[in-house]
Coordinates of C-alpha atoms in Angstrom, one line a residue:
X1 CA 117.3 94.2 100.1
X2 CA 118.6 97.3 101.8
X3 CA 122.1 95.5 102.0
X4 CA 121.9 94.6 98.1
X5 CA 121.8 98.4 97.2
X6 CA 124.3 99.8 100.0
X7 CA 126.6 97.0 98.2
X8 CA 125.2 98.0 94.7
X9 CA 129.0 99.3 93.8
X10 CA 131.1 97.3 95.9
X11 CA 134.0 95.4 93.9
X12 CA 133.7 92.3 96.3
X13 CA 133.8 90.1 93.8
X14 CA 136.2 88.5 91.3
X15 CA 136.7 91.0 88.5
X16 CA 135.8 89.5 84.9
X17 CA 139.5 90.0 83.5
X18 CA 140.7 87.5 86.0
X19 CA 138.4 84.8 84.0
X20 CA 140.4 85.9 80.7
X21 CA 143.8 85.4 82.9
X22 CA 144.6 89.1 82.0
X23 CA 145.8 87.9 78.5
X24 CA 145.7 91.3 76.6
X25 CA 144.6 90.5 73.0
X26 CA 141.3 88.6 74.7
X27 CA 140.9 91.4 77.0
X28 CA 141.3 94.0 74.2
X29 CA 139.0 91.9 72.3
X30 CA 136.3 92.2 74.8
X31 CA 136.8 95.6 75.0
X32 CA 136.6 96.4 71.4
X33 CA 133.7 94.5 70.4
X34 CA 131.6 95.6 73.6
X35 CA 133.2 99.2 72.8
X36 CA 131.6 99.1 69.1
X37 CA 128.7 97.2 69.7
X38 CA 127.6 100.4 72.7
X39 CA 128.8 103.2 70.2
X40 CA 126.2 101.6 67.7
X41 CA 123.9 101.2 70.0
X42 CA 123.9 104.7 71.1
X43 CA 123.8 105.7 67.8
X44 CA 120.8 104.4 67.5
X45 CA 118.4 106.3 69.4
X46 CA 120.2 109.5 68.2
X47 CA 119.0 108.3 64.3
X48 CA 115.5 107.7 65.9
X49 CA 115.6 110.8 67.7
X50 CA 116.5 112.7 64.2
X51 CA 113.9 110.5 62.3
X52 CA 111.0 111.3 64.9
X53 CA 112.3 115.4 64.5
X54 CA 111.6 115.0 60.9
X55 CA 108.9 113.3 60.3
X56 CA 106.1 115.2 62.1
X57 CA 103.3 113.2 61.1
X58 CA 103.9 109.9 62.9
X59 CA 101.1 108.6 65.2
X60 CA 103.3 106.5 67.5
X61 CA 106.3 108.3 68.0
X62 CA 106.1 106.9 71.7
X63 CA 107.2 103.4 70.1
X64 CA 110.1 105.4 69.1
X65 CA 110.9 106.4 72.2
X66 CA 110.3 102.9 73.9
X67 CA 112.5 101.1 70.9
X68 CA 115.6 104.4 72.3
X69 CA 115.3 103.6 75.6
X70 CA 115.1 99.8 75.0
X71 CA 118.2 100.2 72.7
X72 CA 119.9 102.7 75.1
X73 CA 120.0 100.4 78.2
X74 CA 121.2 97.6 75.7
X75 CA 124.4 99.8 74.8
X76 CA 124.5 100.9 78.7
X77 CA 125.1 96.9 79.4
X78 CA 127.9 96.9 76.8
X79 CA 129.6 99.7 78.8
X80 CA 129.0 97.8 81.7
X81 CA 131.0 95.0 80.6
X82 CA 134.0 96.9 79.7
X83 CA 133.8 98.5 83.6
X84 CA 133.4 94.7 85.3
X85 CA 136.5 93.6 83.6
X86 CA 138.6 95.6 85.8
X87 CA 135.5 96.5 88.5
X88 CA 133.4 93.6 90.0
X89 CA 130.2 95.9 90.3
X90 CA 128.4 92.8 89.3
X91 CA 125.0 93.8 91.5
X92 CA 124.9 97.9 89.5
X93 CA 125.8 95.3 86.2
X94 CA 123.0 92.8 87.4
X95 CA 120.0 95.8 88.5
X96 CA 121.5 97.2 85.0
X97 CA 120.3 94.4 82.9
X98 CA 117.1 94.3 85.2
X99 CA 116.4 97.7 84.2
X100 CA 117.0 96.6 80.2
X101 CA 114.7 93.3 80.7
X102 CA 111.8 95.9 81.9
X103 CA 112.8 98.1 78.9
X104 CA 112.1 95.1 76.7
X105 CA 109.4 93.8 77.9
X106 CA 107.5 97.0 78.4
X107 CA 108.5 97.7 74.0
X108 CA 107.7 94.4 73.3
X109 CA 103.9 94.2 74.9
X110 CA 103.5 97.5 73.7
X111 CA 104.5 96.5 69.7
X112 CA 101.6 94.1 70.0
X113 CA 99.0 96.7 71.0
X114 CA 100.2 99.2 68.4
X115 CA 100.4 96.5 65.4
X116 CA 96.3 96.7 65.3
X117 CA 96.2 100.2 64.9
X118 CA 99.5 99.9 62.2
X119 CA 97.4 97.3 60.0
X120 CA 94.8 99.8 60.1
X121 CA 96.8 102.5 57.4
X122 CA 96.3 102.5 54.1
X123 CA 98.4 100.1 52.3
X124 CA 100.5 101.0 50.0
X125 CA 98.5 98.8 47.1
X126 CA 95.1 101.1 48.0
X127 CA 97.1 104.5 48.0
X128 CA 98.1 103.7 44.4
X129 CA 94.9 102.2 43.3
X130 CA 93.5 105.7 44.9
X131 CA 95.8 107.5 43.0
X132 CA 95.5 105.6 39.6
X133 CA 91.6 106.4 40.2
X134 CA 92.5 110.2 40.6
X135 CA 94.3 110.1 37.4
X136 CA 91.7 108.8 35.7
X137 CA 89.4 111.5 36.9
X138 CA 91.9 114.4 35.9
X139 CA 92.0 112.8 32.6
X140 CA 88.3 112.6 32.0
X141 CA 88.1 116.1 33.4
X142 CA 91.2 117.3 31.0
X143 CA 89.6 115.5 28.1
X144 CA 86.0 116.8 29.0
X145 CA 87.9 120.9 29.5
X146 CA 89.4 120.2 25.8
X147 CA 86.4 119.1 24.2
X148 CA 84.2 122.1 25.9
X149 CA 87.3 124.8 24.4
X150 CA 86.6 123.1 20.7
X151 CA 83.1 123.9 21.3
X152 CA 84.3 127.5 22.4
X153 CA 86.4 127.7 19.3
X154 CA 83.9 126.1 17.2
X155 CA 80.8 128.2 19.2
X156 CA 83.2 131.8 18.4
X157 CA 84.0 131.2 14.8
X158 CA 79.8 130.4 14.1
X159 CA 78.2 132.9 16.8
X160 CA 81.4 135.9 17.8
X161 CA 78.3 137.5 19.7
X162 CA 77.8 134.9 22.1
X163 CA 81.9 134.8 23.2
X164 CA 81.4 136.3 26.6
X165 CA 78.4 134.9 27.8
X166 CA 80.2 131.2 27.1
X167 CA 83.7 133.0 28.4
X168 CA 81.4 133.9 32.0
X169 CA 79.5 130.7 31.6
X170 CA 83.4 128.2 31.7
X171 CA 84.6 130.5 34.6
X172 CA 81.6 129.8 36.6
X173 CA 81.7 126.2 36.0
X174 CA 85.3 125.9 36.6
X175 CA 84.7 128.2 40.0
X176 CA 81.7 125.2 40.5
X177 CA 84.1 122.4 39.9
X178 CA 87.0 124.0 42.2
X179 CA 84.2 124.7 44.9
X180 CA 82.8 121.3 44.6
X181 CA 86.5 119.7 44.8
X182 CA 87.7 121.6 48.1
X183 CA 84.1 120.9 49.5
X184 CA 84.5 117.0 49.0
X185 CA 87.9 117.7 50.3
X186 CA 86.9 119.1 53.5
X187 CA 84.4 116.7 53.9
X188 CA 86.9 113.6 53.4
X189 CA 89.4 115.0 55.9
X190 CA 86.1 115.7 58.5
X191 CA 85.3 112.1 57.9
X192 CA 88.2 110.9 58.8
X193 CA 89.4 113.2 61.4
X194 CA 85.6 111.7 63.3
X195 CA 86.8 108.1 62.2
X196 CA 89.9 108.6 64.0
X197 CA 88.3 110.1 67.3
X198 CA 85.6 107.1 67.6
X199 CA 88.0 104.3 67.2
X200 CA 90.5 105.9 69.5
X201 CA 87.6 106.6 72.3
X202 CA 87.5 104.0 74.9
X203 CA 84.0 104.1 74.9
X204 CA 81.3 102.3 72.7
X205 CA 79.7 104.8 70.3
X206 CA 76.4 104.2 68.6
X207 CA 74.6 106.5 66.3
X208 CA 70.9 105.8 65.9
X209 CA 68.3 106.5 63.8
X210 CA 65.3 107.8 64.4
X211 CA 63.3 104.0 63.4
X212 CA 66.0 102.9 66.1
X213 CA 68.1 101.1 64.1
X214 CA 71.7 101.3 64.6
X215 CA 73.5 103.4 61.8
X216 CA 77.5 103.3 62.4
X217 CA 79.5 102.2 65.5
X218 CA 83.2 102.5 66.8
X219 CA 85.3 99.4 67.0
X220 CA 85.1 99.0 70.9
X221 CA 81.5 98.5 70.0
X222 CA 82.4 95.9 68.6
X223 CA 85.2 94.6 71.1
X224 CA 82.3 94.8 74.0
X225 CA 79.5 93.3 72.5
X226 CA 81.4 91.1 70.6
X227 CA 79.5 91.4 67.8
X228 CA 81.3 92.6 64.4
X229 CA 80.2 95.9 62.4
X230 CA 78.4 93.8 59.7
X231 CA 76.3 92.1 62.2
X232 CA 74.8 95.1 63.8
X233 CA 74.7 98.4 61.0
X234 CA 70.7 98.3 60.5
X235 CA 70.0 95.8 63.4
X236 CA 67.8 97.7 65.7
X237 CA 69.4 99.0 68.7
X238 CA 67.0 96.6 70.9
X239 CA 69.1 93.8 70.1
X240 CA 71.5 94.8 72.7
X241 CA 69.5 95.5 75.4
X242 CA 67.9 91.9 77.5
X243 CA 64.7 91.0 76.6
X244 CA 63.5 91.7 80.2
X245 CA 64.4 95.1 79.7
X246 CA 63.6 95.6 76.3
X247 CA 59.3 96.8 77.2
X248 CA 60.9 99.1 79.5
X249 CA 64.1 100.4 76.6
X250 CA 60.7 101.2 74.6
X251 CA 59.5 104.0 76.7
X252 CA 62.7 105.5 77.3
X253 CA 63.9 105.7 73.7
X254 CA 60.2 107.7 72.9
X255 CA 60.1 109.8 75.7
X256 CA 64.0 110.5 74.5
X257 CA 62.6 111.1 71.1
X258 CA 60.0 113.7 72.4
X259 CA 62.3 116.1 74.2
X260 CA 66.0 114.9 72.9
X261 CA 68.7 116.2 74.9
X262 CA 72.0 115.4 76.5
X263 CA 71.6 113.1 79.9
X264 CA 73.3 110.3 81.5
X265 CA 71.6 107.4 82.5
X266 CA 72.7 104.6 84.8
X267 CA 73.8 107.5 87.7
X268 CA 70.9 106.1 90.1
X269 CA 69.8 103.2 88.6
X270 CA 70.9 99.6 87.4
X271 CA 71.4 99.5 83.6
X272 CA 72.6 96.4 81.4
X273 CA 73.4 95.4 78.1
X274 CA 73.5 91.6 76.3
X275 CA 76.6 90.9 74.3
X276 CA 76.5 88.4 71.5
X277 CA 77.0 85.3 73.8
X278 CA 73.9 85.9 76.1
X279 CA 75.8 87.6 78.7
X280 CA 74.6 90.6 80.5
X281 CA 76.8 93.3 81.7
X282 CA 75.9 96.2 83.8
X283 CA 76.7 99.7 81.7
X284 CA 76.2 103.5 82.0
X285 CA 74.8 105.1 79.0
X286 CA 74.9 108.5 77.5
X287 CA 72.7 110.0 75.2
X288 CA 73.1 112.8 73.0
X289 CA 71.0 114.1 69.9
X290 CA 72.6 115.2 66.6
X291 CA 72.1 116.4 63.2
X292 CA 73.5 115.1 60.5
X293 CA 72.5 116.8 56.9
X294 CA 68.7 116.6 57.2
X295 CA 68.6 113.8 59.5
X296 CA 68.4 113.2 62.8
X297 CA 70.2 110.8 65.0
X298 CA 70.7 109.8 68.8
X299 CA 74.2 109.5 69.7
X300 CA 74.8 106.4 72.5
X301 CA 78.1 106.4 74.7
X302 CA 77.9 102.9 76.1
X303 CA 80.5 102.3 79.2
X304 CA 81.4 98.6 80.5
X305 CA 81.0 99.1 84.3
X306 CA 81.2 95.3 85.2
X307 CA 84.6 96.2 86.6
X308 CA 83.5 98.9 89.5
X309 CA 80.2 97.0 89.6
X310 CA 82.7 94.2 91.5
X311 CA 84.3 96.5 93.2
X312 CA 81.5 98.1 94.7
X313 CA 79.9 94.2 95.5
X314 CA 83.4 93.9 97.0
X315 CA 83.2 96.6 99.1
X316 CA 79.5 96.3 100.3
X317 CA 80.3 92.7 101.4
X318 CA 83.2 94.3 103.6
X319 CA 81.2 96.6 104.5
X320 CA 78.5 93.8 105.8
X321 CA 81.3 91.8 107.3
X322 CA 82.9 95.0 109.3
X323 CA 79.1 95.4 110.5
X324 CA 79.0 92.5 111.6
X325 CA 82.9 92.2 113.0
X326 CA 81.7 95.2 114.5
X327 CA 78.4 93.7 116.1
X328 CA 80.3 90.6 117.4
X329 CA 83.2 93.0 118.9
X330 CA 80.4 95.0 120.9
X331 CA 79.0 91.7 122.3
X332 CA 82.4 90.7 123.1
X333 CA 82.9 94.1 125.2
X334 CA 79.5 93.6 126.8
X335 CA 80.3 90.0 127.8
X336 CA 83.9 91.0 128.8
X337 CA 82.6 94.0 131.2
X338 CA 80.2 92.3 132.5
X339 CA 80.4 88.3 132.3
X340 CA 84.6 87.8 132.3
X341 CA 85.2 90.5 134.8
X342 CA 83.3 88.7 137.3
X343 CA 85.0 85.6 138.3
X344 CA 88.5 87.2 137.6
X345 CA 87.0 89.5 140.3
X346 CA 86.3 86.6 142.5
X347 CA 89.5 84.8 141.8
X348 CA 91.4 87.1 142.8
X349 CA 89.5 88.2 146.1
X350 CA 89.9 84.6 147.2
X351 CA 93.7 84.1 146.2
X352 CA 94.0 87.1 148.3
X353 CA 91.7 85.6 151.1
X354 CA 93.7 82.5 151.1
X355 CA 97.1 83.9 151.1
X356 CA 96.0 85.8 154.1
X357 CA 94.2 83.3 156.0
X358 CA 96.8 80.3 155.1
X359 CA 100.0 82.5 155.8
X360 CA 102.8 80.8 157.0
X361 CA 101.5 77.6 156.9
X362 CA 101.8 77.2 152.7
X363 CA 105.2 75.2 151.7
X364 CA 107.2 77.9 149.6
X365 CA 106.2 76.3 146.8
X366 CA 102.2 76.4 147.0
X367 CA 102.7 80.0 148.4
X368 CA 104.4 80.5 145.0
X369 CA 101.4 78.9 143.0
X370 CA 98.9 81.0 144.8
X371 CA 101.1 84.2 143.7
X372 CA 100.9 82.7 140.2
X373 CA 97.2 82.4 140.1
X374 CA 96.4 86.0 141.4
X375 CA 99.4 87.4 139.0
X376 CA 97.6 85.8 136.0
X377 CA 94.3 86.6 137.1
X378 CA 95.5 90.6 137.9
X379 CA 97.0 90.4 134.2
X380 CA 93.6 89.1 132.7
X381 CA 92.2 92.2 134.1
X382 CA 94.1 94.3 133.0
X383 CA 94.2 92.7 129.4
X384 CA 90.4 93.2 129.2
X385 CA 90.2 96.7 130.4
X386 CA 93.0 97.4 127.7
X387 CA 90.9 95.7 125.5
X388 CA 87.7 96.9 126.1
X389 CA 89.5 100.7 126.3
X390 CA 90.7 99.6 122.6
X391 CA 87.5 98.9 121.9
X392 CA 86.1 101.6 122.8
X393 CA 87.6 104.2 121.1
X394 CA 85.9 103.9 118.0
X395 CA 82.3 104.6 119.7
X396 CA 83.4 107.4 121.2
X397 CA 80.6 110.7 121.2
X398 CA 82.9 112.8 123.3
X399 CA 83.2 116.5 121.5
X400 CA 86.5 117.5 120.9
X401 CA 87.0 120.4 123.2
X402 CA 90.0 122.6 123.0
X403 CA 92.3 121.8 125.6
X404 CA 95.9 122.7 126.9
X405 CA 98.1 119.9 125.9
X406 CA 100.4 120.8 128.8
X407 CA 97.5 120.8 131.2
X408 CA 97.2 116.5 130.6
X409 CA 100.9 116.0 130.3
X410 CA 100.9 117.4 133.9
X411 CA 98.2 115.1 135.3
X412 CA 99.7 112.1 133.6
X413 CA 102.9 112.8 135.4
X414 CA 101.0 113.5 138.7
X415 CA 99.3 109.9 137.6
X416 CA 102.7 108.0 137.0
X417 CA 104.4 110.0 139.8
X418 CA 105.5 107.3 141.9
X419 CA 106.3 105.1 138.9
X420 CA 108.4 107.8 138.1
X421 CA 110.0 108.1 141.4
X422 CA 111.2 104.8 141.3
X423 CA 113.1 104.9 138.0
X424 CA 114.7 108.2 139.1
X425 CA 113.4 109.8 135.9
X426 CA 114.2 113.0 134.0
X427 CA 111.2 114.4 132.2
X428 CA 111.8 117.6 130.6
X429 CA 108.4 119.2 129.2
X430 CA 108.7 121.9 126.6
X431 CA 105.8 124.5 125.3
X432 CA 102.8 122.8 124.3
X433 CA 99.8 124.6 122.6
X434 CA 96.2 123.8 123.1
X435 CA 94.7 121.8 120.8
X436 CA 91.2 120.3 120.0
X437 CA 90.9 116.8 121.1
X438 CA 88.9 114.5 123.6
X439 CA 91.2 115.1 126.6
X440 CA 90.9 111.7 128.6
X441 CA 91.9 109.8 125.4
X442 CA 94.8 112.3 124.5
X443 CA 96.2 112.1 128.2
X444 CA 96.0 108.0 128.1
X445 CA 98.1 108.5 124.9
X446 CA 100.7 110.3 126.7
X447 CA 100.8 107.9 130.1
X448 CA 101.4 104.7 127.3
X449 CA 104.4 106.5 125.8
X450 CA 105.4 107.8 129.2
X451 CA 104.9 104.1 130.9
X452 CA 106.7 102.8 127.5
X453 CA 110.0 105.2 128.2
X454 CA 109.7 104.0 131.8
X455 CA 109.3 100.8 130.7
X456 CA 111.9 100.3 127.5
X457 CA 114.9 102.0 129.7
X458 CA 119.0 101.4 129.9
X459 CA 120.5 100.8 133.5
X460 CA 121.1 104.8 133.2
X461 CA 118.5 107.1 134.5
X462 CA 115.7 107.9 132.6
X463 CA 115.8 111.3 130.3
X464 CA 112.3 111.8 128.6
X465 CA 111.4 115.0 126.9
X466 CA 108.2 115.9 126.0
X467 CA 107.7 118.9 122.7
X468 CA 105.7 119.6 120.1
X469 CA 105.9 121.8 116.7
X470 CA 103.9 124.0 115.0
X471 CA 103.1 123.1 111.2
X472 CA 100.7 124.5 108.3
X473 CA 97.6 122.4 109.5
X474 CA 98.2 120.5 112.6
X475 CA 100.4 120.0 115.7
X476 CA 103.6 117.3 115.5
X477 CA 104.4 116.5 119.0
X478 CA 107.1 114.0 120.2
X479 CA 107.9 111.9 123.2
X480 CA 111.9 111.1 123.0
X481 CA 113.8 109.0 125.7
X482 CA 117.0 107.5 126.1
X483 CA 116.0 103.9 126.8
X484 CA 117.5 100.7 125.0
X485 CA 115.6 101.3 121.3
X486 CA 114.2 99.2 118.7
X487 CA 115.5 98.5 115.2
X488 CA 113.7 100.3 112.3
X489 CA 112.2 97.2 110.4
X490 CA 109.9 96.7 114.0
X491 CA 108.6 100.7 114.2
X492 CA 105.9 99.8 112.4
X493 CA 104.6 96.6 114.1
X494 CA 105.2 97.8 117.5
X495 CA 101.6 99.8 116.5
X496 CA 99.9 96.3 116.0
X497 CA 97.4 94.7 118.4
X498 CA 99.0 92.0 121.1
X499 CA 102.7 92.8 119.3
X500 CA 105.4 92.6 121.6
X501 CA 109.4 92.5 121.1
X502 CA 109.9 91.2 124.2
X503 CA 108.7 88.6 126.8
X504 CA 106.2 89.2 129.9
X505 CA 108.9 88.4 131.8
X506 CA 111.5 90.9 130.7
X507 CA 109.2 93.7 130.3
X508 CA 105.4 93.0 131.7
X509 CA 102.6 94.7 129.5
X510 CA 99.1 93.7 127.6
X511 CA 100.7 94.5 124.1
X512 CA 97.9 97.0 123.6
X513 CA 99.1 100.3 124.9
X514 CA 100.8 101.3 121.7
X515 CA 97.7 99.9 119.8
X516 CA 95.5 101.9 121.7
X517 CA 98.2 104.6 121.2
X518 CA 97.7 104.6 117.2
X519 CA 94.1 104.3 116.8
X520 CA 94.0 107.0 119.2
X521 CA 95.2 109.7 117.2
X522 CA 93.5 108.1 114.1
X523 CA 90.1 108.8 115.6
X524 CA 91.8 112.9 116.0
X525 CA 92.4 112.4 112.1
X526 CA 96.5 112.5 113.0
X527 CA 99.2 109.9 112.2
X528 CA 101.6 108.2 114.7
X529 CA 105.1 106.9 114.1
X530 CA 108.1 105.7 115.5
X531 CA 111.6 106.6 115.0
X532 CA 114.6 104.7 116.6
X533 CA 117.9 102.7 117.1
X534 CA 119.3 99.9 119.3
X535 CA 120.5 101.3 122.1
X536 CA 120.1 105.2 121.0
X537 CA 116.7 105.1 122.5
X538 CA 112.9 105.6 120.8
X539 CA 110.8 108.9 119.5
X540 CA 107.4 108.7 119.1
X541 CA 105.6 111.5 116.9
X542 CA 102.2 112.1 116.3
X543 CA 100.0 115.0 114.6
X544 CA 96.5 116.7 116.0
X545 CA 95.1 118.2 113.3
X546 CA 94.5 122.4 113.9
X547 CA 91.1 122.0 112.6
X548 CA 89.6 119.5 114.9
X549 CA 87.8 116.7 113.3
X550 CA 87.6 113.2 114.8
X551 CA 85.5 109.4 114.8

């Protein structure tokens, strides 16, 4: 994959041209018509662009957007084209079209979730019958203001004493109808500003009366328990609760109705709900009393937790398996300390006996046998103290205590002195700060990585140099040789239990010291890593939190 993008504009194909033999008017052709088709398709998006700018009250102007970029990346491919005719960049051309086929599937899932909504509006057939309907009203009201001024003309010619108090009297009652008009008004635009927040809320919302009977609902209401809005205005709200629970619903909605106010319920215990089809669901419910006119209502916001119900049943069951992974693992370090260190014990203390009683009276190939079995039984040893270190780590109750990095580097060099003797080895050790950690696990980190660069190394001397760096919250500190390196797509499974890149033969080793290595300085909250090439030799680096906190 890393090859496909260093390639991603390498002309080492055939170029597309060479398929049209070059012949101008087809190549021309080609470029034309992909030419034109990309200048109208980037035309496009600038028209939608202009549209969106204009019309400020569109809902879903991110379908707009979607529907540019979709169209955009179709032009881009057109372009494209024209470049491959001449430039074989057929893997930019390729993760091009990719790129479009995202584009169009993303506008095309997304069309399907906005048409709902779309159908929703007003269609053009009710706005005019609303509109007919508010043209008959201004007539009425026209023909009812004309008849009421001939009975002002009529009422001035037969009483001219009375022609102010009827002239105060028609400006109150216009003032009344005006008043009246911009309250219903306000009203219709409240209701419909609420109607729009409910059915976009992701929630279900359920307003109930105070006979607990259910008096309006959102659509997800209806979408969660499956019931439709017709089935369940005036049902009571019991009627989606199980019957089991229903005895117990009872008490809670009066003491609710004695002292109403807002509270959550479902935080500490186990709530559920019953769609249409019998099913029970577990839910969190919110309450909250309102007022509506002279009335008074409870306000339910029902949320479908069956998702992170399974996801905490998930994770308690891992939990209950890593218990008892956890259980079986101490067993296994009990029975390995005490049970298979044993006879290894034994074994090896008579292949040792034997050699030295039977020597120079074995045929060279028993002796070599003998050497075998107390070689095997030496690395079994050491496999299960690695192991049962590795084990280990995670039980720890050691404090961290603050300690002087440089302090352990020295003993671990004291340690591997003679190891490092024999490989002629260069170790330069820079300043290193004091840091809180548990200081027999951080020094077994550095002997690995020390053994490792010991271990890994060229037929040149050894060079190993040994720093760390200061940073915001914690210590980086790094181990570098010059030994014969790994490639970069293994620096993250060298960390993993029994992983080795070589055999037992070439290089001996467990397969655990760089294992024990990373869940070492995950216990000091720190992360390890590897950096390296072949034959450019390896860097380890690895962080100790300033703060100290470990397990």
């Amino acid at each position: 994959m890393l090859e496909f993008f260093k390639k991603m504009f390498t002309a080492d194909f055939m170029p597309h041209g060479h398929c049209m033999a070059w012949q101008p008017e087809v190549l021309w052709l080609h470029v034309g018509a992909d030419a034109l088709i990309a200048l109208s398709y980037y035309s496009i998006p600038v028209a939608l662009y202009y549209f969106v700018r204009k019309r400020t009250d569109l809902r879903y102007k991110w379908v707009f957007t979607m529907f540019a970029v979709f169209i955009l990346s179709c032009g881009s491919n057109h372009i494209i084209d024209i470049w491959t005719l001449w430039d074989p960049v057929y893997r930019f051309e390729g993760s091009m079209k990719m790129i479009t086929a995202f584009a169009s599937l993303a506008t095309a899932v997304a069309i399907w979730f906005v048409i709902p909504e779309a159908l929703k509006l007003p269609s053009p057939a009710r706005l005019e019958v609303a509109n007919q309907e508010l043209t008959r009203e201004i007539e009425i009201r026209e023909e009812a203001q004309r008849e009421l001024k001939k009975a002002y003309q009529e009422a001035d010619r037969l009483v001219l004493e009375r022609t102010e108090h009827l002239e105060a009297a028609n400006r109150k009652l216009q003032q009344e109808i005006a008043d009246r008009e911009k309250i219903e008004k306000d009203l219709r635009e409240s209701e419909n500003q609420v109607r729009q927040i409910l059915s976009s809320l992701p929630n279900a919302i359920i307003l109930v009366d105070r006979q607990g009977k259910i008096s309006r609902l959102n659509p997800m209401t209806e979408q969660i328990f499956q019931y439709s809005r017709e089935e369940l205005v005036g049902q009571p709200l019991r009627t989606l609760i199980p019957a089991r629970l229903r005895e117990k619903h009872a008490r809670h909605e009066a003491d609710f109705q004695r002292e109403p106010s807002q509270r959550v319920m479902g935080e500490y215990l186990d709530l559920f709900a019953l769609r249409k089809n019998g099913e029970e669901f577990p839910v969190e419910v919110g309450l909250n009393p309102v007022v509506l006119g002279k009335e008074s209502f409870i306000l339910a916001s029902v949320v479908d937790i069956s998702d992170r119900k399974a996801v905490e049943n998930k994770l308690k069951e891992k939990s209950q398996a890593l218990a008892r992974s956890n259980a079986e693992l101490e067993q296994f370090a009990y029975i390995a300390s005490h049970d298979l260190q044993e006879p290894l014990r034994k074994l090896t203390s008579f292949s040792e006996l034997l050699e030295k009683n039977l020597s120079g009276e074995l045929l060279d190939k028993n002796a070599k046998y003998l050497a075998f079995i107390s070689a095997s039984a030496s690395r079994m040893r050491e496999l299960i103290r690695d192991l049962l270190n590795f084990s280990r780590i995670d039980k720890q109750e050691d404090r961290l205590v603050p300690t002087p990095v440089g302090d352990l580097v020295k003993e671990t060099m004291g340690d591997l002195s003679k190891l490092i003797e024999e490989n002629q080895a260069e170790i330069m050790v820079g300043p290193l700060p004091r840091v809180p950690c548990v200081p027999h696990m951080l020094k077994q980190v550095f002997q690995n990585l020390i053994s490792n660069a010991l271990k890994f190394r060229t037929e040149s001397p050894p060079v190993i140099e040994i720093g760390a760096i200061e940073k915001a919250r914690f210590w980086e500190f790094f181990v570098k040789d010059n030994g014969i390196g790994i490639e970069a797509q293994y620096a993250d499974k060298v960390f993993e239990l029994f992983k080795r890149l070589h055999s037992r033969f070439e290089h001996p080793g467990t397969g655990i010291g760089l294992a024990i290595c990373k869940k070492v300085i995950e216990y000091h909250k720190g992360e390890i890593r590897l950096e390296s090439e072949p034959g450019l030799g390896a860097t380890f680096i690895f962080t100790i939190p300033k703060g100290g906190v470990a397990g």
